[in-house]
Amino acid sequence: MSKINYSRDKMLKLLLSRMLKTSNDMVLIIDSRGIVTLVNQKAAKWLGRKKNELAGSRIEELINDIDEIVDALAGKRSLEKEIIVDKTHYLLKFEPIILGRKRNLGGILVCRDISVRKKMEEAYKELDAVLDTSSDSMYITDGEGKTLRINAACNRTTGLEKDVVVGLNVKDIVAKGLFNKSSTLEVLKTKSKVTILQNVTDRVVIVTGTPLFDEQGNIWRVVSSARDITELNRWKNQTEEERRLKDHYYSELVEMRVRQMTRGEGNFIARSAAMQQVVELAMRVARTDSTVLVRGESGVGKEVVTKFIHRNSTRKKSSFMKINCAAIPENLLESELFGYEPGAFTGALKKGKVGLIELANHGTLFLDEIGEMPLALQAKLLQVIQERTFYRVGGTKAIEVDIRIIAATNRDLEKLVVQKKFREDLFYRLNVIPITIPPLRERKDDIVPLLGCFLDKFNKKHQMDKKISNDAFSYLLRYRWPGNIRELENMVEQLVVITPADLIEPQHLPGYIHNLPNPLNKQDKVTVPGVVSLPEAIEEVEKQLFLSAYENCKNTYQTAKMLGVSQPTVVRKLKKYKQNIG
């Protein structure tokens, strides 16, 4: 009999040893006195000891904060407890081993790493918190339509309780009459993003359902977001005003920053997105010492941009010298740029002359209309750029200079290079940093502030108080301004001086502008194609109104004024209806 018991005990120990070896958890067997009798390799590794060293150790010597386990061992009861060791979460489970009449043989202590589970719980908790902060209702299902999660806004909007709907299929919820239709079911049916109007209890909401696909292309989740139209309309005016003010203040901030940095040089208006990009590029370029080529039509403000760069550069305290290469004859241009030695040519000053290049030392040299520079001088200019040295006319001594060169042109230099009228090597030396200023017709958002700027300027200059009517504004906005800002400035001064009345009306404008087609044709009609739902009809009318008004005004600010809405609203609506904004 004893042999049988011995064999049975041996078999049990063998089975227990195999079980410990294959377990993914850390397992310790302890006797009734709390002494470890058996331990698996994972537990030994966790405790940082060898298996044979652990046998015979007391459990409280191996694991801190283990008093509750010791009490459970003595009380012959189960226990489950979470502990943290080296920032890692573990779950301790103790089960006593009782034989016969409550005979205490010890117990099994299992330790499981639950850090991943804890992180998942934290992630889910964080996700719930994020979803609950959203003012939009969020409804998430699996690929079969089973409800997985709703947020607090969904509860407020629909009255649905999380504990009730989680686990239910959307089909059953629709069948109960809580929804009249479901974006989730439409998504599962079409396998694409869907937007619908949905009746939920006593509310109407706009719902957008979005499918999420797994690697096999099957729908894994459907995320539906809903917004109460009533609440949206209530906040609409306030939101629009905030956005309008934000855009307005941003534009004002950019203009104030530009005016401050240019210190009143020129009229640098940057209300349009195109000019704000020019300003941002010019600001970045100003911090470097690279050669710049400013391009653009006549009158767009190339010199203003050039001075802006100089005044914001490290050379701002040194000279800014300008020369117009098209305004000076070739024989004088060389001496103006490079200077000359005494007696260099007939009529030369006895003491010679210092050229603009030398005067610009440590500063900036602005070469306007660089495309008009003669080829012979282009070679000498190339030497200045490459070697930072030059010779005066009639001189034999090389003069070193430290200058930054900014050139400007309204001509197609690439075409001039092909025609051999401009040196290719000089073009590449000048075109290190190209800045292109768009014409006024491509940045109509700048016209209104420019008109206001010039109107103030010439009212002060001529001691008048002229204003421009809305109708006159409309004509001025439709004009293409081939002479750009220079033409606009001259026209405003002309209108201020010769208009007899204080209010400038369309009849006071030049004939070539006044004879433009009336920009505000009030005979245009907005129609709806057949009998459609009210939301579809409203959207169609809105679309036609915004597109028609913008087609007439060609400017988002005037369009906003015409329709009685904010300018940011016009921008968003035009983007919605896929109208390119010039």
Tab-separated table of C-alpha atoms in Angstrom, residues 147-380:
chain	number	residue	atom	x	y	z
A	147	THR	CA	-23.283	48.500	-30.613
A	148	LEU	CA	-19.879	48.797	-28.919
A	149	ARG	CA	-19.762	52.317	-27.529
A	150	ILE	CA	-21.688	55.598	-27.354
A	151	ASN	CA	-20.529	58.863	-25.832
A	152	ALA	CA	-22.204	61.266	-23.406
A	153	ALA	CA	-23.354	63.612	-26.185
A	154	CYS	CA	-25.170	60.705	-27.837
A	155	ASN	CA	-26.974	60.051	-24.567
A	156	ARG	CA	-27.980	63.723	-24.299
A	157	THR	CA	-29.146	63.939	-27.909
A	158	THR	CA	-30.975	60.628	-28.223
A	159	GLY	CA	-31.816	59.689	-24.661
A	160	LEU	CA	-30.221	56.286	-25.260
A	161	GLU	CA	-28.556	54.786	-22.197
A	162	LYS	CA	-25.117	53.255	-22.640
A	163	ASP	CA	-25.934	50.286	-20.420
A	164	VAL	CA	-29.050	49.544	-22.485
A	165	VAL	CA	-27.824	49.846	-26.084
A	166	VAL	CA	-24.270	48.486	-25.808
A	167	GLY	CA	-24.458	44.938	-27.103
A	168	LEU	CA	-27.661	45.512	-29.097
A	169	ASN	CA	-27.704	45.366	-32.887
A	170	VAL	CA	-28.676	48.586	-34.645
A	171	LYS	CA	-31.365	46.678	-36.560
A	172	ASP	CA	-33.131	45.925	-33.278
A	173	ILE	CA	-32.860	49.556	-32.150
A	174	VAL	CA	-34.439	50.761	-35.416
A	175	ALA	CA	-37.150	48.106	-35.093
A	176	LYS	CA	-38.034	49.506	-31.654
A	177	GLY	CA	-38.641	52.912	-33.257
A	178	LEU	CA	-35.812	54.775	-31.527
A	179	PHE	CA	-34.399	55.702	-34.964
A	180	ASN	CA	-36.393	56.149	-38.172
A	181	LYS	CA	-33.321	55.052	-40.133
A	182	SER	CA	-29.692	54.300	-39.413
A	183	SER	CA	-26.483	55.583	-40.970
A	184	THR	CA	-24.758	52.437	-39.692
A	185	LEU	CA	-27.071	50.169	-41.688
A	186	GLU	CA	-26.557	52.333	-44.784
A	187	VAL	CA	-22.777	52.083	-44.351
A	188	LEU	CA	-22.957	48.292	-43.953
A	189	LYS	CA	-25.128	48.153	-47.060
A	190	THR	CA	-23.072	50.453	-49.318
A	191	LYS	CA	-19.628	49.886	-47.708
A	192	SER	CA	-18.950	53.602	-48.053
A	193	LYS	CA	-19.237	56.840	-46.090
A	194	VAL	CA	-22.856	57.983	-45.698
A	195	THR	CA	-24.469	61.223	-44.475
A	196	ILE	CA	-28.182	61.279	-43.633
A	197	LEU	CA	-30.825	63.264	-41.765
A	198	GLN	CA	-32.098	61.166	-38.900
A	199	ASN	CA	-35.112	61.551	-36.591
A	200	VAL	CA	-34.187	60.623	-33.027
A	201	THR	CA	-37.012	60.962	-30.475
A	202	ASP	CA	-38.047	64.631	-30.868
A	203	ARG	CA	-34.836	65.825	-32.541
A	204	VAL	CA	-33.438	65.971	-36.068
A	205	VAL	CA	-29.710	65.402	-36.413
A	206	ILE	CA	-27.222	65.209	-39.262
A	207	VAL	CA	-25.413	61.883	-39.047
A	208	THR	CA	-22.269	60.834	-40.906
A	209	GLY	CA	-21.348	57.157	-40.823
A	210	THR	CA	-17.784	56.158	-41.697
A	211	PRO	CA	-16.630	52.560	-42.276
A	212	LEU	CA	-13.269	51.277	-41.012
A	213	PHE	CA	-11.878	48.268	-42.875
A	214	ASP	CA	-9.614	45.425	-41.775
A	215	GLU	CA	-6.693	44.050	-43.776
A	216	GLN	CA	-9.028	41.745	-45.721
A	217	GLY	CA	-11.212	44.650	-46.826
A	218	ASN	CA	-14.109	43.755	-44.542
A	219	ILE	CA	-15.877	46.358	-42.433
A	220	TRP	CA	-14.361	46.161	-38.956
A	221	ARG	CA	-16.034	49.143	-37.300
A	222	VAL	CA	-18.623	51.776	-38.201
A	223	VAL	CA	-18.174	55.175	-36.543
A	224	SER	CA	-21.189	57.482	-36.744
A	225	SER	CA	-21.002	61.114	-35.641
A	226	ALA	CA	-24.161	63.176	-35.245
A	227	ARG	CA	-24.894	66.830	-34.622
A	228	ASP	CA	-28.143	68.336	-33.427
A	229	ILE	CA	-29.208	70.894	-36.056
A	230	THR	CA	-31.105	72.962	-33.512
A	231	GLU	CA	-28.062	73.337	-31.297
A	232	LEU	CA	-25.872	74.053	-34.300
A	233	ASN	CA	-28.133	76.854	-35.509
A	234	ARG	CA	-28.209	78.325	-32.021
A	235	TRP	CA	-24.432	78.671	-31.955
A	236	LYS	CA	-23.957	79.362	-35.639
A	237	ASN	CA	-23.995	83.157	-35.515
A	238	GLN	CA	-21.613	83.275	-32.565
A	239	THR	CA	-19.200	80.827	-34.201
A	240	GLU	CA	-19.288	82.698	-37.504
A	241	GLU	CA	-18.571	85.968	-35.745
A	242	GLU	CA	-15.672	84.453	-33.815
A	243	ARG	CA	-14.174	83.064	-37.012
A	244	ARG	CA	-14.678	86.358	-38.814
A	245	LEU	CA	-12.968	88.230	-36.000
A	246	LYS	CA	-10.168	85.680	-35.891
A	247	ASP	CA	-9.504	86.046	-39.628
A	248	HIS	CA	-9.853	89.803	-39.389
A	249	TYR	CA	-7.451	90.106	-36.453
A	250	TYR	CA	-4.980	87.734	-38.097
A	251	SER	CA	-4.964	89.834	-41.266
A	252	GLU	CA	-4.684	93.005	-39.217
A	253	LEU	CA	-1.819	91.482	-37.226
A	254	VAL	CA	0.052	90.578	-40.409
A	255	GLU	CA	-0.480	94.074	-41.817
A	256	MET	CA	0.569	95.736	-38.551
A	257	ARG	CA	3.649	93.537	-38.435
A	258	VAL	CA	4.482	94.409	-42.027
A	259	ARG	CA	3.928	98.137	-41.467
A	260	GLN	CA	6.105	98.046	-38.358
A	261	MET	CA	8.921	96.182	-40.062
A	262	THR	CA	8.867	98.365	-43.180
A	263	ARG	CA	8.711	101.485	-40.987
A	264	GLY	CA	6.214	103.142	-43.280
A	265	GLU	CA	8.066	102.374	-46.510
A	266	GLY	CA	5.450	101.826	-49.214
A	267	ASN	CA	1.967	100.411	-48.864
A	268	PHE	CA	2.468	96.787	-47.954
A	269	ILE	CA	-1.032	95.278	-47.768
A	270	ALA	CA	-1.231	91.527	-47.203
A	271	ARG	CA	-4.896	90.661	-46.720
A	272	SER	CA	-4.954	87.994	-49.450
A	273	ALA	CA	-3.519	84.532	-48.892
A	274	ALA	CA	-1.180	85.040	-51.865
A	275	MET	CA	0.416	88.166	-50.391
A	276	GLN	CA	0.618	86.672	-46.911
A	277	GLN	CA	2.692	83.872	-48.428
A	278	VAL	CA	4.955	86.508	-50.006
A	279	VAL	CA	5.322	88.209	-46.615
A	280	GLU	CA	6.172	84.952	-44.850
A	281	LEU	CA	8.767	84.077	-47.511
A	282	ALA	CA	10.270	87.566	-47.362
A	283	MET	CA	10.533	87.308	-43.570
A	284	ARG	CA	12.433	84.029	-43.845
A	285	VAL	CA	14.686	85.330	-46.616
A	286	ALA	CA	15.489	88.494	-44.656
A	287	ARG	CA	17.247	86.435	-41.985
A	288	THR	CA	19.676	85.052	-44.577
A	289	ASP	CA	22.250	86.730	-46.806
A	290	SER	CA	21.277	84.999	-50.065
A	291	THR	CA	20.849	86.798	-53.375
A	292	VAL	CA	17.178	87.427	-54.169
A	293	LEU	CA	15.358	87.883	-57.480
A	294	VAL	CA	11.985	89.627	-57.088
A	295	ARG	CA	9.676	89.100	-60.056
A	296	GLY	CA	6.318	90.515	-60.991
A	297	GLU	CA	4.483	92.851	-63.315
A	298	SER	CA	5.110	96.577	-63.257
A	299	GLY	CA	3.471	98.266	-60.296
A	300	VAL	CA	2.975	95.212	-58.052
A	301	GLY	CA	5.323	96.489	-55.326
A	302	LYS	CA	8.695	94.853	-55.999
A	303	GLU	CA	10.625	97.723	-54.410
A	304	VAL	CA	8.427	97.603	-51.300
A	305	VAL	CA	9.241	93.906	-50.860
A	306	THR	CA	12.932	94.594	-51.417
A	307	LYS	CA	13.031	97.315	-48.752
A	308	PHE	CA	11.066	95.027	-46.444
A	309	ILE	CA	13.791	92.367	-46.782
A	310	HIS	CA	16.582	94.892	-46.160
A	311	ARG	CA	14.930	96.440	-43.099
A	312	ASN	CA	14.527	93.018	-41.496
A	313	SER	CA	18.021	91.751	-42.316
A	314	THR	CA	21.268	91.936	-40.368
A	315	ARG	CA	22.320	94.703	-42.795
A	316	LYS	CA	19.429	97.010	-41.843
A	317	LYS	CA	21.742	99.562	-40.180
A	318	SER	CA	23.858	99.862	-43.336
A	319	SER	CA	23.122	101.464	-46.694
A	320	PHE	CA	20.291	100.527	-49.048
A	321	MET	CA	21.308	101.667	-52.526
A	322	LYS	CA	18.959	101.472	-55.509
A	323	ILE	CA	19.500	101.882	-59.228
A	324	ASN	CA	17.062	101.445	-62.114
A	325	CYS	CA	18.950	99.744	-64.914
A	326	ALA	CA	16.377	100.881	-67.491
A	327	ALA	CA	16.410	104.555	-66.519
A	328	ILE	CA	20.107	105.322	-67.092
A	329	PRO	CA	21.969	105.263	-70.455
A	330	GLU	CA	24.498	102.457	-70.851
A	331	ASN	CA	27.541	104.757	-70.834
A	332	LEU	CA	26.462	106.307	-67.519
A	333	LEU	CA	25.171	103.115	-65.903
A	334	GLU	CA	28.669	101.646	-65.595
A	335	SER	CA	30.102	104.698	-63.832
A	336	GLU	CA	27.037	104.955	-61.561
A	337	LEU	CA	27.449	101.353	-60.481
A	338	PHE	CA	31.212	100.930	-60.360
A	339	GLY	CA	32.420	104.521	-59.976
A	340	TYR	CA	35.513	105.837	-61.762
A	341	GLU	CA	39.055	107.008	-61.125
A	342	PRO	CA	40.165	110.644	-61.634
A	343	GLY	CA	40.503	111.420	-65.342
A	344	ALA	CA	38.989	108.099	-66.386
A	345	PHE	CA	37.152	109.751	-69.290
A	346	THR	CA	36.352	113.149	-70.717
A	347	GLY	CA	34.138	115.076	-68.325
A	348	ALA	CA	35.064	112.929	-65.330
A	349	LEU	CA	35.450	114.638	-61.990
A	350	LYS	CA	39.044	115.350	-61.042
A	351	LYS	CA	38.697	113.511	-57.753
A	352	GLY	CA	36.861	110.589	-59.322
A	353	LYS	CA	33.578	109.134	-58.104
A	354	VAL	CA	32.495	106.364	-55.740
A	355	GLY	CA	29.958	104.008	-57.341
A	356	LEU	CA	26.780	102.600	-55.818
A	357	ILE	CA	28.375	99.184	-55.325
A	358	GLU	CA	31.046	100.732	-53.125
A	359	LEU	CA	28.502	102.911	-51.310
A	360	ALA	CA	26.419	99.805	-50.551
A	361	ASN	CA	29.336	98.093	-48.800
A	362	HIS	CA	28.028	96.115	-45.788
A	363	GLY	CA	24.502	96.936	-46.956
A	364	THR	CA	22.091	96.049	-49.763
A	365	LEU	CA	22.245	96.915	-53.461
A	366	PHE	CA	18.868	96.879	-55.248
A	367	LEU	CA	19.113	96.451	-59.020
A	368	ASP	CA	15.692	97.329	-60.414
A	369	GLU	CA	14.781	96.274	-63.968
A	370	ILE	CA	17.813	93.968	-64.098
A	371	GLY	CA	16.582	92.577	-67.423
A	372	GLU	CA	17.541	95.880	-69.076
A	373	MET	CA	21.205	95.737	-68.028
A	374	PRO	CA	23.584	95.654	-71.042
A	375	LEU	CA	25.494	92.397	-71.596
A	376	ALA	CA	28.875	94.073	-71.094
A	377	LEU	CA	27.918	95.212	-67.605
A	378	GLN	CA	26.375	91.832	-66.803
A	379	ALA	CA	29.852	90.286	-66.920
A	380	LYS	CA	31.202	92.864	-64.451
